[in-house]
Coordinates of C-alpha atoms in Angstrom, one line a residue:
Chain A
M1 CA -83.9 79.7 48.7
S2 CA -86.3 81.6 50.0
Q3 CA -85.6 85.3 50.9
S4 CA -85.4 84.6 54.5
A5 CA -83.8 81.6 54.5
P6 CA -79.8 81.5 55.5
A7 CA -77.3 80.3 53.3
V8 CA -76.4 77.8 56.0
A9 CA -78.1 76.4 58.7
I10 CA -76.6 74.1 60.9
R11 CA -78.8 72.2 64.1
H12 CA -77.4 69.9 66.7
L13 CA -74.7 68.8 64.5
T14 CA -72.5 66.3 65.8
K15 CA -69.6 64.1 64.4
T16 CA -67.6 61.5 65.7
Y17 CA -64.1 59.4 64.3
R18 CA -63.2 56.0 65.5
R19 CA -59.5 56.0 66.3
G20 CA -58.0 52.7 67.1
G21 CA -61.4 51.2 68.5
Q22 CA -62.2 54.6 70.3
V23 CA -64.6 56.6 69.5
V24 CA -63.3 60.5 69.4
P25 CA -66.1 63.2 69.3
V26 CA -64.8 65.9 66.7
L27 CA -68.0 68.0 66.7
E28 CA -70.5 68.5 69.4
D29 CA -73.9 69.8 69.2
I30 CA -73.2 72.6 66.7
S31 CA -75.8 75.0 66.1
F32 CA -75.6 78.0 64.2
D33 CA -76.8 80.0 60.6
I34 CA -74.6 81.8 57.9
A35 CA -76.6 84.2 56.1
A36 CA -76.4 84.5 52.3
G37 CA -73.5 87.1 51.4
D38 CA -72.1 86.7 54.9
F39 CA -68.1 86.1 55.4
V40 CA -67.4 84.1 58.2
A41 CA -64.1 82.9 59.9
L42 CA -63.9 79.7 61.9
M43 CA -61.4 79.7 64.3
G44 CA -59.9 77.7 66.7
P45 CA -56.7 75.5 68.0
S46 CA -55.4 72.6 65.8
G47 CA -58.1 69.8 66.6
S48 CA -60.8 71.9 67.4
G49 CA -62.7 70.7 64.4
K50 CA -63.1 73.7 62.2
S51 CA -61.9 71.8 58.9
T52 CA -64.1 69.0 60.1
L53 CA -67.3 71.1 60.3
L54 CA -66.0 73.0 57.2
N55 CA -65.7 69.7 55.5
L56 CA -69.4 69.2 56.3
I57 CA -71.0 72.6 55.2
A58 CA -69.1 71.7 51.9
G59 CA -70.3 68.2 51.8
I60 CA -67.3 66.4 51.2
D61 CA -68.0 64.7 54.6
R62 CA -71.3 63.5 56.2
P63 CA -72.1 64.1 60.0
D64 CA -73.4 61.6 62.9
S65 CA -76.4 63.4 63.3
G66 CA -78.3 66.8 63.4
E67 CA -79.4 69.0 60.3
L68 CA -77.7 70.5 57.6
R69 CA -79.1 72.7 55.2
V70 CA -77.4 74.4 52.5
A71 CA -79.3 77.2 50.3
D72 CA -82.6 75.2 51.9
V73 CA -81.5 71.8 50.4
D74 CA -80.8 69.5 53.2
I75 CA -77.9 67.7 51.9
M76 CA -77.8 64.8 54.5
Q77 CA -80.4 63.5 52.3
L78 CA -78.4 63.2 49.6
D79 CA -76.5 60.2 48.2
E80 CA -73.0 60.3 46.9
A81 CA -74.2 60.9 43.2
G82 CA -76.8 63.5 44.3
L83 CA -74.0 65.2 46.6
A84 CA -71.7 65.2 44.2
D85 CA -73.7 67.0 41.6
W86 CA -74.4 69.6 44.4
R87 CA -71.2 70.3 45.2
A88 CA -71.1 71.3 41.4
R89 CA -73.5 73.8 41.5
N90 CA -73.2 75.1 44.7
V91 CA -70.0 74.8 46.6
G92 CA -66.3 76.9 45.3
F93 CA -63.5 75.6 47.0
I94 CA -60.2 77.3 47.9
F95 CA -57.3 74.9 49.7
Q96 CA -54.4 75.9 51.2
F97 CA -52.5 74.1 48.9
Y98 CA -54.2 75.3 45.5
N99 CA -55.0 71.8 44.5
L100 CA -54.4 72.5 41.0
M101 CA -54.0 69.8 38.4
P102 CA -50.3 70.3 37.7
V103 CA -50.6 69.1 33.8
L104 CA -53.2 71.7 33.2
T105 CA -52.7 75.3 32.2
A106 CA -54.6 78.1 34.4
L107 CA -57.3 78.4 31.7
E108 CA -58.0 74.7 31.8
N109 CA -58.1 74.4 35.6
V110 CA -60.5 77.1 35.5
E111 CA -62.6 75.4 33.0
L112 CA -62.5 72.1 34.9
P113 CA -65.8 72.5 36.9
L114 CA -67.4 73.8 33.9
L115 CA -67.0 70.6 31.9
L116 CA -69.8 68.9 34.9
T117 CA -72.3 72.2 33.2
G118 CA -72.7 70.9 29.7
L119 CA -71.7 74.7 28.5
A120 CA -70.1 74.7 24.5
A121 CA -66.6 75.1 24.8
R122 CA -66.7 78.6 23.4
D123 CA -69.2 79.7 26.0
R124 CA -66.6 78.0 28.8
R125 CA -63.4 79.6 27.4
E126 CA -65.4 83.2 27.7
R127 CA -66.5 82.6 31.1
V128 CA -63.0 81.1 32.1
E129 CA -61.3 84.3 30.7
V130 CA -63.6 86.4 32.8
A131 CA -62.5 85.0 35.8
L132 CA -59.0 85.3 35.3
G133 CA -59.6 88.5 34.5
M134 CA -61.2 89.5 37.6
V135 CA -58.5 87.6 39.8
G136 CA -56.0 89.5 37.7
L137 CA -54.4 86.8 35.7
S138 CA -55.4 87.5 32.1
D139 CA -51.7 87.3 31.0
R140 CA -51.2 84.1 32.8
M141 CA -54.0 82.3 31.2
T142 CA -51.5 79.6 29.5
H143 CA -49.1 79.3 32.3
Y144 CA -49.1 75.8 34.4
P145 CA -49.3 75.9 38.0
S146 CA -45.2 75.3 38.2
E147 CA -45.1 78.6 36.0
L148 CA -46.8 80.6 38.8
S149 CA -46.1 81.9 42.2
G150 CA -47.9 80.5 45.5
G151 CA -50.0 83.9 45.5
Q152 CA -50.9 83.2 41.7
Q153 CA -52.0 79.8 41.7
Q154 CA -54.0 81.1 45.0
R155 CA -55.6 83.4 42.5
V156 CA -56.3 80.6 40.0
A157 CA -57.8 78.5 42.2
I158 CA -60.1 81.1 43.6
A159 CA -61.0 81.7 39.6
R160 CA -62.1 77.8 39.8
A161 CA -64.2 78.3 42.9
I162 CA -66.3 81.1 41.3
I163 CA -66.1 80.1 38.1
T164 CA -69.8 78.2 38.4
D165 CA -71.3 80.8 40.3
P166 CA -71.5 78.8 43.3
T167 CA -73.9 79.2 46.3
I168 CA -71.3 79.4 48.9
L169 CA -67.3 79.4 48.9
V170 CA -65.4 77.3 51.1
A171 CA -61.9 78.1 52.2
D172 CA -59.5 76.3 54.3
E173 CA -56.9 78.1 55.7
P174 CA -56.6 79.9 52.1
T175 CA -53.0 81.6 53.2
G176 CA -51.6 78.9 55.2
D177 CA -48.8 78.7 52.1
L178 CA -48.7 82.2 51.4
D179 CA -45.9 84.9 52.6
R180 CA -47.8 88.0 54.2
A181 CA -47.9 90.0 51.3
S182 CA -49.7 87.3 48.6
A183 CA -51.9 86.4 51.9
D184 CA -53.1 90.0 51.7
D185 CA -53.9 89.7 47.8
I186 CA -55.7 87.1 48.5
L187 CA -57.9 88.2 51.4
A188 CA -58.2 91.3 49.6
L189 CA -59.9 89.5 46.5
M190 CA -62.1 87.6 48.9
D191 CA -63.0 90.3 50.4
R192 CA -63.9 91.8 46.9
L193 CA -66.0 88.9 46.3
N194 CA -67.7 89.0 49.1
G195 CA -68.4 92.8 49.1
E196 CA -68.8 93.5 45.8
L197 CA -70.5 90.1 44.1
G198 CA -71.8 88.9 47.7
K199 CA -70.2 85.5 47.5
T200 CA -70.9 83.8 51.0
I201 CA -67.6 82.8 52.2
I202 CA -66.6 80.3 55.0
M203 CA -63.3 80.5 55.8
V204 CA -60.9 78.2 58.2
T205 CA -58.1 80.2 59.5
H206 CA -55.5 79.7 62.1
D207 CA -54.4 83.7 61.4
P208 CA -56.0 86.4 63.3
H209 CA -54.7 88.7 60.8
A210 CA -56.8 86.9 58.3
A211 CA -60.1 86.5 60.2
Q212 CA -60.3 89.9 60.6
R213 CA -61.0 90.3 56.9
A214 CA -64.0 88.3 57.6
R215 CA -67.5 90.2 59.1
R216 CA -67.9 87.4 61.6
T217 CA -65.5 84.9 63.5
R218 CA -67.1 82.1 65.3
H219 CA -64.5 80.1 67.4
L220 CA -64.4 76.3 68.1
E221 CA -62.9 74.6 70.9
K222 CA -62.7 70.8 71.3
G223 CA -65.5 70.4 69.2
L224 CA -67.8 72.6 70.8
L225 CA -68.6 76.2 69.3
T226 CA -67.6 79.0 71.9
D227 CA -68.7 82.2 70.6
Chain B
M1 CA -61.6 66.6 23.9
Y2 CA -60.6 68.1 26.9
L3 CA -60.6 64.5 28.4
L4 CA -58.2 63.2 25.7
K5 CA -56.1 65.7 26.6
L6 CA -55.6 65.6 30.3
I7 CA -55.3 61.5 29.7
L8 CA -52.2 62.4 27.4
R9 CA -50.6 65.1 29.6
N10 CA -51.1 62.4 32.5
A11 CA -49.8 60.1 30.5
L12 CA -46.7 62.1 29.9
R13 CA -45.9 63.3 33.6
H14 CA -43.6 60.8 34.1
K15 CA -41.6 60.8 31.1
L16 CA -38.9 57.7 31.9
R17 CA -41.5 55.9 33.7
T18 CA -44.0 56.1 30.6
L19 CA -41.2 55.5 28.0
L20 CA -39.7 52.3 29.9
T21 CA -43.2 50.9 30.3
V22 CA -44.1 51.8 26.3
L23 CA -40.5 49.6 25.9
G24 CA -41.7 46.4 28.2
L25 CA -44.7 47.0 25.9
L26 CA -43.1 47.2 23.0
V27 CA -40.8 44.0 23.8
A28 CA -43.7 42.1 24.8
I29 CA -46.0 42.4 22.1
L30 CA -43.0 41.9 19.5
S31 CA -42.2 38.9 21.4
F32 CA -45.3 37.5 21.8
G33 CA -46.0 38.3 17.8
L34 CA -43.1 36.6 16.8
L35 CA -43.9 33.4 19.0
Q36 CA -47.3 33.2 17.6
T37 CA -45.7 33.1 14.2
V38 CA -43.5 30.8 15.1
V39 CA -46.6 28.5 15.9
D40 CA -48.3 29.9 12.7
A41 CA -45.2 28.6 10.6
W42 CA -45.4 25.0 12.1
Y43 CA -49.2 25.0 10.9
T44 CA -48.4 26.1 7.4
G45 CA -48.4 23.0 5.7
A46 CA -51.9 21.9 7.5
N47 CA -53.4 25.0 6.6
S48 CA -52.1 25.0 3.1
A49 CA -53.7 22.0 2.6
A50 CA -56.4 21.7 0.0
P51 CA -59.7 19.6 0.9
D52 CA -59.6 17.7 -2.1
R53 CA -56.5 16.1 -1.7
L54 CA -55.8 12.7 0.3
V55 CA -52.7 11.1 1.0
I56 CA -52.2 7.2 1.0
R57 CA -49.0 5.9 3.1
S58 CA -48.5 2.6 4.6
A59 CA -50.5 1.5 7.4
V60 CA -47.6 0.3 9.2
S61 CA -45.6 3.6 9.0
L62 CA -44.6 6.7 6.7
V63 CA -40.9 4.9 6.4
V64 CA -42.4 1.7 5.2
P65 CA -42.5 2.0 1.0
L66 CA -45.7 1.4 -0.9
P67 CA -45.7 -0.5 -4.1
V68 CA -45.8 1.9 -7.6
H69 CA -48.4 -0.1 -9.1
Y70 CA -51.4 0.6 -6.7
R71 CA -51.4 3.7 -8.7
D72 CA -53.6 1.9 -11.6
K73 CA -56.0 0.3 -9.1
I74 CA -56.2 3.8 -6.8
R75 CA -57.1 5.6 -10.1
A76 CA -59.6 2.9 -10.8
I77 CA -61.7 3.6 -7.8
D78 CA -65.0 5.7 -8.3
G79 CA -64.5 9.4 -7.3
V80 CA -61.4 9.7 -7.9
R81 CA -59.8 12.4 -10.4
S82 CA -56.1 11.6 -10.3
V83 CA -53.3 9.9 -8.6
A84 CA -49.7 11.2 -8.2
S85 CA -46.9 9.9 -6.1
A86 CA -43.9 11.3 -4.0
N87 CA -40.9 9.9 -2.2
W88 CA -39.0 11.6 0.4
F89 CA -35.3 12.2 -0.7
A90 CA -33.6 13.7 2.3
G91 CA -30.3 14.2 0.5
V92 CA -27.8 16.4 2.0
Y93 CA -27.2 19.8 0.1
Q94 CA -22.9 20.6 1.1
E95 CA -23.7 20.3 4.6
P96 CA -26.8 18.6 7.2
K97 CA -27.5 22.0 8.2
N98 CA -28.8 22.9 4.7
F99 CA -32.0 21.4 5.5
F100 CA -35.0 21.7 2.9
P101 CA -37.3 18.9 1.5
Q102 CA -36.8 17.2 -1.3
F103 CA -39.5 15.0 -3.1
A104 CA -39.0 12.6 -6.1
I105 CA -42.4 13.0 -7.9
D106 CA -44.2 12.3 -11.3
P107 CA -44.4 15.3 -12.7
A108 CA -47.3 15.2 -15.0
T109 CA -50.0 14.5 -12.4
Y110 CA -48.2 15.7 -9.0
L111 CA -47.6 19.2 -10.5
A112 CA -51.0 19.5 -12.1
M113 CA -52.4 19.1 -8.4
Y114 CA -50.8 21.6 -6.7
P115 CA -51.9 25.2 -8.8
E116 CA -50.5 26.8 -5.9
Y117 CA -47.0 26.1 -7.5
R118 CA -47.0 28.6 -10.3
I119 CA -44.4 27.6 -12.8
H120 CA -43.5 29.6 -16.0
P121 CA -44.8 27.0 -19.0
D122 CA -40.9 27.4 -20.7
Q123 CA -39.5 26.4 -17.4
L124 CA -42.0 23.1 -16.9
R125 CA -41.2 22.4 -20.4
D126 CA -37.7 22.5 -19.6
F127 CA -38.2 20.5 -16.7
M128 CA -40.1 17.6 -18.1
R129 CA -38.1 17.3 -20.7
D130 CA -34.7 16.8 -18.6
R131 CA -35.0 13.3 -16.6
K132 CA -32.4 15.0 -14.4
G133 CA -34.1 18.2 -13.9
A134 CA -35.2 19.5 -10.8
V135 CA -38.4 22.3 -9.8
V136 CA -37.3 24.4 -7.1
G137 CA -39.0 27.0 -5.1
R138 CA -38.3 30.8 -4.9
K139 CA -37.2 30.9 -1.3
L140 CA -35.2 27.8 -1.8
A141 CA -33.7 29.4 -4.9
D142 CA -33.1 32.5 -3.0
T143 CA -31.5 31.2 -0.1
Y144 CA -29.1 29.0 -2.0
G145 CA -28.5 31.0 -4.8
F146 CA -29.6 28.9 -7.3
K147 CA -30.4 29.5 -11.0
L148 CA -31.8 27.8 -14.0
G149 CA -29.1 25.6 -15.5
D150 CA -27.1 25.0 -12.1
V151 CA -26.4 21.9 -10.9
V152 CA -27.3 20.8 -7.5
P153 CA -25.6 17.8 -5.8
L154 CA -27.1 16.1 -2.9
R155 CA -25.5 13.2 -1.0
G156 CA -27.9 10.4 -0.6
T157 CA -28.9 9.3 3.2
I158 CA -32.3 7.4 2.0
F159 CA -31.1 6.4 -1.0
A160 CA -27.4 6.0 -1.2
G161 CA -24.7 8.0 -3.6
N162 CA -23.9 11.0 -4.8
W163 CA -27.0 12.8 -7.0
E164 CA -26.8 15.6 -9.4
F165 CA -29.7 17.4 -10.8
V166 CA -30.1 20.8 -12.9
V167 CA -32.4 23.2 -11.9
R168 CA -34.6 23.3 -15.0
A169 CA -37.3 25.7 -13.2
I170 CA -38.1 27.9 -10.1
Y171 CA -42.2 28.0 -9.0
E172 CA -43.4 30.7 -7.4
G173 CA -46.5 30.6 -4.6
A174 CA -49.9 31.6 -5.7
T175 CA -50.3 33.3 -2.3
P176 CA -47.7 34.6 0.5
K177 CA -48.5 31.3 2.4
T178 CA -47.7 28.8 -0.5
D179 CA -44.2 26.8 0.6
T180 CA -42.1 27.8 -1.9
S181 CA -38.9 26.0 -0.2
Q182 CA -39.1 22.4 -1.6
F183 CA -36.9 20.9 -4.4
F184 CA -38.8 18.6 -6.5
F185 CA -37.4 15.9 -9.3
H186 CA -38.3 13.1 -11.3
W187 CA -39.2 9.9 -9.6
E188 CA -38.4 7.8 -13.0
Y189 CA -34.9 9.3 -12.5
L190 CA -35.0 7.9 -8.8
N191 CA -36.2 4.8 -9.7
E192 CA -33.6 4.1 -12.6
T193 CA -30.9 4.7 -10.6
V194 CA -32.3 2.8 -7.6
R195 CA -32.6 -0.3 -9.8
T196 CA -29.1 -0.2 -10.7
R197 CA -28.0 -0.1 -7.1
A198 CA -30.4 -1.8 -5.1
P199 CA -32.9 -3.5 -6.8
Q200 CA -35.0 -4.5 -4.1
R201 CA -36.1 -1.2 -3.5
A202 CA -37.2 -0.3 -7.2
N203 CA -40.8 0.5 -7.9
Q204 CA -41.7 1.8 -4.7
V205 CA -43.1 5.2 -3.6
G206 CA -43.7 7.2 -0.1
V207 CA -46.9 8.3 -0.6
F208 CA -50.0 8.8 -3.2
V209 CA -51.5 11.8 -3.3
V210 CA -54.9 11.5 -4.4
Q211 CA -57.0 14.2 -5.8
V212 CA -61.1 13.4 -5.3
R213 CA -64.0 14.9 -7.6
D214 CA -66.3 15.6 -4.8
V215 CA -64.8 16.9 -1.7
S216 CA -68.0 15.4 0.4
R217 CA -67.1 12.1 -0.6
A218 CA -63.4 12.1 1.0
A219 CA -63.9 10.0 4.0
E220 CA -65.7 7.3 1.6
I221 CA -63.2 7.3 -1.1
S222 CA -60.8 7.1 1.6
A223 CA -62.5 4.0 3.2
T224 CA -62.5 2.3 0.1
I225 CA -58.8 2.9 -1.0
D226 CA -57.8 1.2 2.6
A227 CA -60.3 -1.5 2.0
Q228 CA -58.8 -2.3 -1.3
F229 CA -55.4 -3.0 0.2
R230 CA -56.5 -4.7 3.0
N231 CA -54.9 -8.2 4.1
S232 CA -52.5 -7.2 1.0
P233 CA -48.5 -7.1 1.8
A234 CA -48.5 -3.3 2.1
E235 CA -52.2 -2.2 3.6
T236 CA -52.7 1.4 3.4
L237 CA -53.9 4.3 5.3
T238 CA -55.7 7.5 3.8
E239 CA -56.4 10.3 5.0
T240 CA -57.2 13.8 4.4
E241 CA -54.0 16.4 3.6
K242 CA -54.9 18.3 6.5
A243 CA -55.1 15.2 8.9
F244 CA -51.5 13.8 7.2
Q245 CA -49.9 17.4 8.1
I246 CA -51.2 17.3 11.3
G247 CA -49.7 14.2 12.1
F248 CA -46.2 15.2 11.5
I249 CA -47.5 18.4 13.9
K250 CA -48.2 16.4 16.7
Q251 CA -45.0 14.8 16.8
T252 CA -43.6 18.0 17.9
E253 CA -46.7 19.7 19.7
A254 CA -44.7 19.8 23.1
I255 CA -42.8 22.3 21.5
V256 CA -45.7 24.1 20.0
I257 CA -47.5 24.1 23.3
A258 CA -44.3 25.3 24.9
I259 CA -44.1 28.2 22.1
R260 CA -47.7 29.2 23.2
I261 CA -47.5 29.1 26.7
V262 CA -44.4 31.4 26.8
S263 CA -46.1 34.0 24.6
F264 CA -48.8 34.0 27.3
V265 CA -46.3 34.6 29.9
V266 CA -44.8 37.2 28.4
I267 CA -47.6 39.2 28.0
F268 CA -48.5 38.1 32.0
I269 CA -45.3 39.5 33.2
I270 CA -45.7 43.0 31.1
L271 CA -49.7 43.2 32.7
A272 CA -47.5 43.0 36.2
V273 CA -45.5 45.7 35.2
M274 CA -48.1 47.8 33.8
A275 CA -50.4 47.1 36.7
N276 CA -47.7 47.9 39.1
T277 CA -46.9 51.7 37.3
M278 CA -50.4 52.4 37.1
A279 CA -50.7 51.4 40.4
M280 CA -48.0 54.1 41.4
T281 CA -49.5 56.4 39.2
A282 CA -53.2 56.4 41.0
R283 CA -51.6 56.5 44.4
E284 CA -49.3 59.5 43.7
R285 CA -52.4 61.0 42.6
V286 CA -54.7 60.4 45.6
G287 CA -54.8 64.3 46.3
E288 CA -55.8 64.8 42.7
H289 CA -58.8 62.3 42.5
A290 CA -59.6 63.7 46.1
T291 CA -59.8 67.2 44.5
L292 CA -61.7 66.2 41.5
K293 CA -64.4 64.6 43.5
A294 CA -64.3 67.4 45.3
L295 CA -65.4 69.4 42.5
G296 CA -68.3 67.1 42.1
F297 CA -66.8 64.5 39.4
G298 CA -68.0 61.3 39.8
P299 CA -66.1 57.8 39.9
G300 CA -66.6 57.5 36.3
F301 CA -64.3 60.7 35.4
L302 CA -61.7 59.2 37.7
G303 CA -62.1 55.8 36.0
G304 CA -61.9 57.4 32.3
L305 CA -59.1 59.2 33.3
I306 CA -57.5 55.8 34.7
Y307 CA -58.3 53.4 32.0
G308 CA -58.0 56.0 29.2
E309 CA -54.0 56.5 30.6
S310 CA -53.4 53.1 30.8
L311 CA -55.1 52.3 27.4
T312 CA -53.1 55.0 26.0
I313 CA -49.7 53.5 27.3
A314 CA -50.7 49.8 26.0
F315 CA -51.5 51.0 22.7
A316 CA -48.6 53.1 22.2
G317 CA -46.4 50.3 23.3
A318 CA -48.5 48.0 21.2
G319 CA -48.7 49.8 18.3
L320 CA -44.7 50.3 18.0
G321 CA -44.7 46.5 19.1
V322 CA -46.6 45.4 16.1
L323 CA -45.2 47.8 13.7
L324 CA -41.6 46.3 14.6
T325 CA -42.9 42.5 14.2
F326 CA -42.9 42.5 10.9
P327 CA -39.1 43.7 9.9
V328 CA -38.3 41.6 12.5
A329 CA -40.1 38.7 11.5
D330 CA -38.9 39.2 8.0
W331 CA -35.0 39.4 9.4
F332 CA -36.0 35.8 11.6
G333 CA -37.6 34.3 9.0
A334 CA -34.6 35.1 6.4
K335 CA -32.2 33.6 9.3
M336 CA -34.2 30.3 9.7
G337 CA -33.6 29.8 5.9
T338 CA -36.0 26.6 4.8
L339 CA -36.5 25.5 8.3
F340 CA -39.9 27.9 8.4
P341 CA -41.1 27.6 4.8
V342 CA -43.8 30.3 5.2
F343 CA -42.7 33.0 8.0
E344 CA -45.6 35.4 7.5
V345 CA -47.1 37.7 10.1
S346 CA -50.8 36.6 9.9
T347 CA -53.7 39.5 10.3
E348 CA -54.6 37.1 13.2
T349 CA -51.5 38.0 15.0
V350 CA -51.8 41.5 14.6
W351 CA -55.2 41.4 16.2
L352 CA -54.1 39.0 18.7
Q353 CA -51.1 41.5 19.9
F354 CA -54.1 44.4 20.1
A355 CA -55.8 42.0 21.9
C356 CA -53.4 41.7 24.5
A357 CA -52.7 45.0 24.8
L358 CA -56.8 45.9 25.4
V359 CA -56.5 43.1 28.3
V360 CA -52.9 44.4 29.5
G361 CA -54.4 48.1 29.5
V362 CA -57.9 47.4 31.2
A363 CA -56.9 44.8 33.5
A364 CA -53.9 47.0 34.8
A365 CA -56.3 50.0 35.4
V366 CA -59.0 47.9 37.2
V367 CA -57.3 47.9 41.1
P368 CA -56.4 51.6 40.2
A369 CA -59.6 53.0 39.1
W370 CA -61.6 50.9 41.9
R371 CA -59.2 52.8 44.5
A372 CA -60.0 56.2 42.9
A373 CA -63.5 55.6 42.9
R374 CA -63.4 54.7 46.6
V375 CA -60.9 57.4 48.0
R376 CA -62.8 59.5 50.5
I377 CA -62.4 63.3 50.0
V378 CA -61.2 64.3 53.0
E379 CA -58.7 61.4 53.3
G380 CA -57.4 62.3 49.9
L381 CA -57.2 66.3 50.7
R382 CA -54.7 65.1 53.5
A383 CA -52.5 63.7 51.0
V384 CA -52.1 67.1 49.2
G385 CA -49.4 69.6 50.4

């Protein structure tokens, strides 16, 4: 990536869905940049297209038209296998419901993305221990998700998201399933990842309190970027 | 290692469901193994037939006897090493359900022709000296508790009257597949008695057994024997011992086919059960599969998880089923007594059982793995929560 290139560059992005034979526009002519190291909150009412936009940026959905470059890579040109490989190296996911594997311990869940890197088991283990230490769960490594609180599970998910040192972190309602105290912990952790480690974070949220943690907020309304 | 751990834990996620599926597989694989063993038992005679032995019977029917004097003419044919005779006796021991094969033989040549029947030399000598003596197989002796010196009374059916034989020898099988459920006695004893009771039936034998010098000439020698007695009052039909045995099996072929069909139907039913289990499993994990795809794992990894889990369950059931097949087959064989002279689980049957497990494991995973590979990440993630 060149020095001046943004982490995410979006130009004239459109996305439609077909519902019962009808074409429903979800995103219309979206254009904006996200600078490397930025922390952007995407806000808007339900159905405004914010999650769809996040999915497109994360490479788990494809737009109808437009241009989408992440870390200077035109991800629209990648085939399915190429896109999967790109996601593994460049995107860290934080989901609303954590999406941890229930049969794996915290340590094994965080280790999961590293299976795609070819690292030796010992190296993987060392990196996992560091990541879990960063999110404050060194003493919960052998616990299964069902043995952890919601906030702890989300911290495991964050450790999993950062374990491969991705270009961007995408978070879809990361505090939507948490109480206020746990949500504040998670937001503080994300703030630290952005501030101390320079991680580029794009977060979808309904919650204005969560959005305040971001450096920048973009609003969507009926598929259009309103500011 | 990581993948194996994940597969194993996934397989044990719903313990009751997995346990019931494994139990179903166990029963299916066990049933399949037993039914295959029954089919094998049916073919034991044919499979243990020696290629250098021919059987000569009446061309009209097996129940029509042949004159004993044919023996000398047969022996004189080029390529014939030795000739023996046997008569089916069909006596009843105590009650009709106690069935076992009984043959009146000319012992010196007949037993020499069947080296797979192992007889202690002392016992063989005792048998040869006693015209009312009998040789019984180990399985037969164990089934009815026959010991050396015991008198065995048989009620004749083909040869009327009450007959008594003294057990002089017990033969062992050269291999586990040797039939040790038979009862042999002296044809001379039979013939002498028949001569006094029904003279017109004397000096006749049921079949001749011929040992040839060169197996490659078996067909030619068979043709020569039959040509020798063509246009005689008792024409012959000569065939290899294997063909002779298969001729018997063909009379009950419909049963064998039915057993074979049932054994594969059992496997098909468990395949449907297993496929349903795997389909439920994959449906429940759509969100997890979508998450794995989002993290960058491809269809191959997801397929590996699903195929691995399906095969783990299939082989767990199969392994237990195969292990249980042996004691259950032993028990079943013992219960059947001498109806099945040999009831052994063959290596081929065990391989077939594992092959069935492989087919079930793979086939049950095809559709779930295909669906998991095609799941759209965005749609799959909506299933979470």
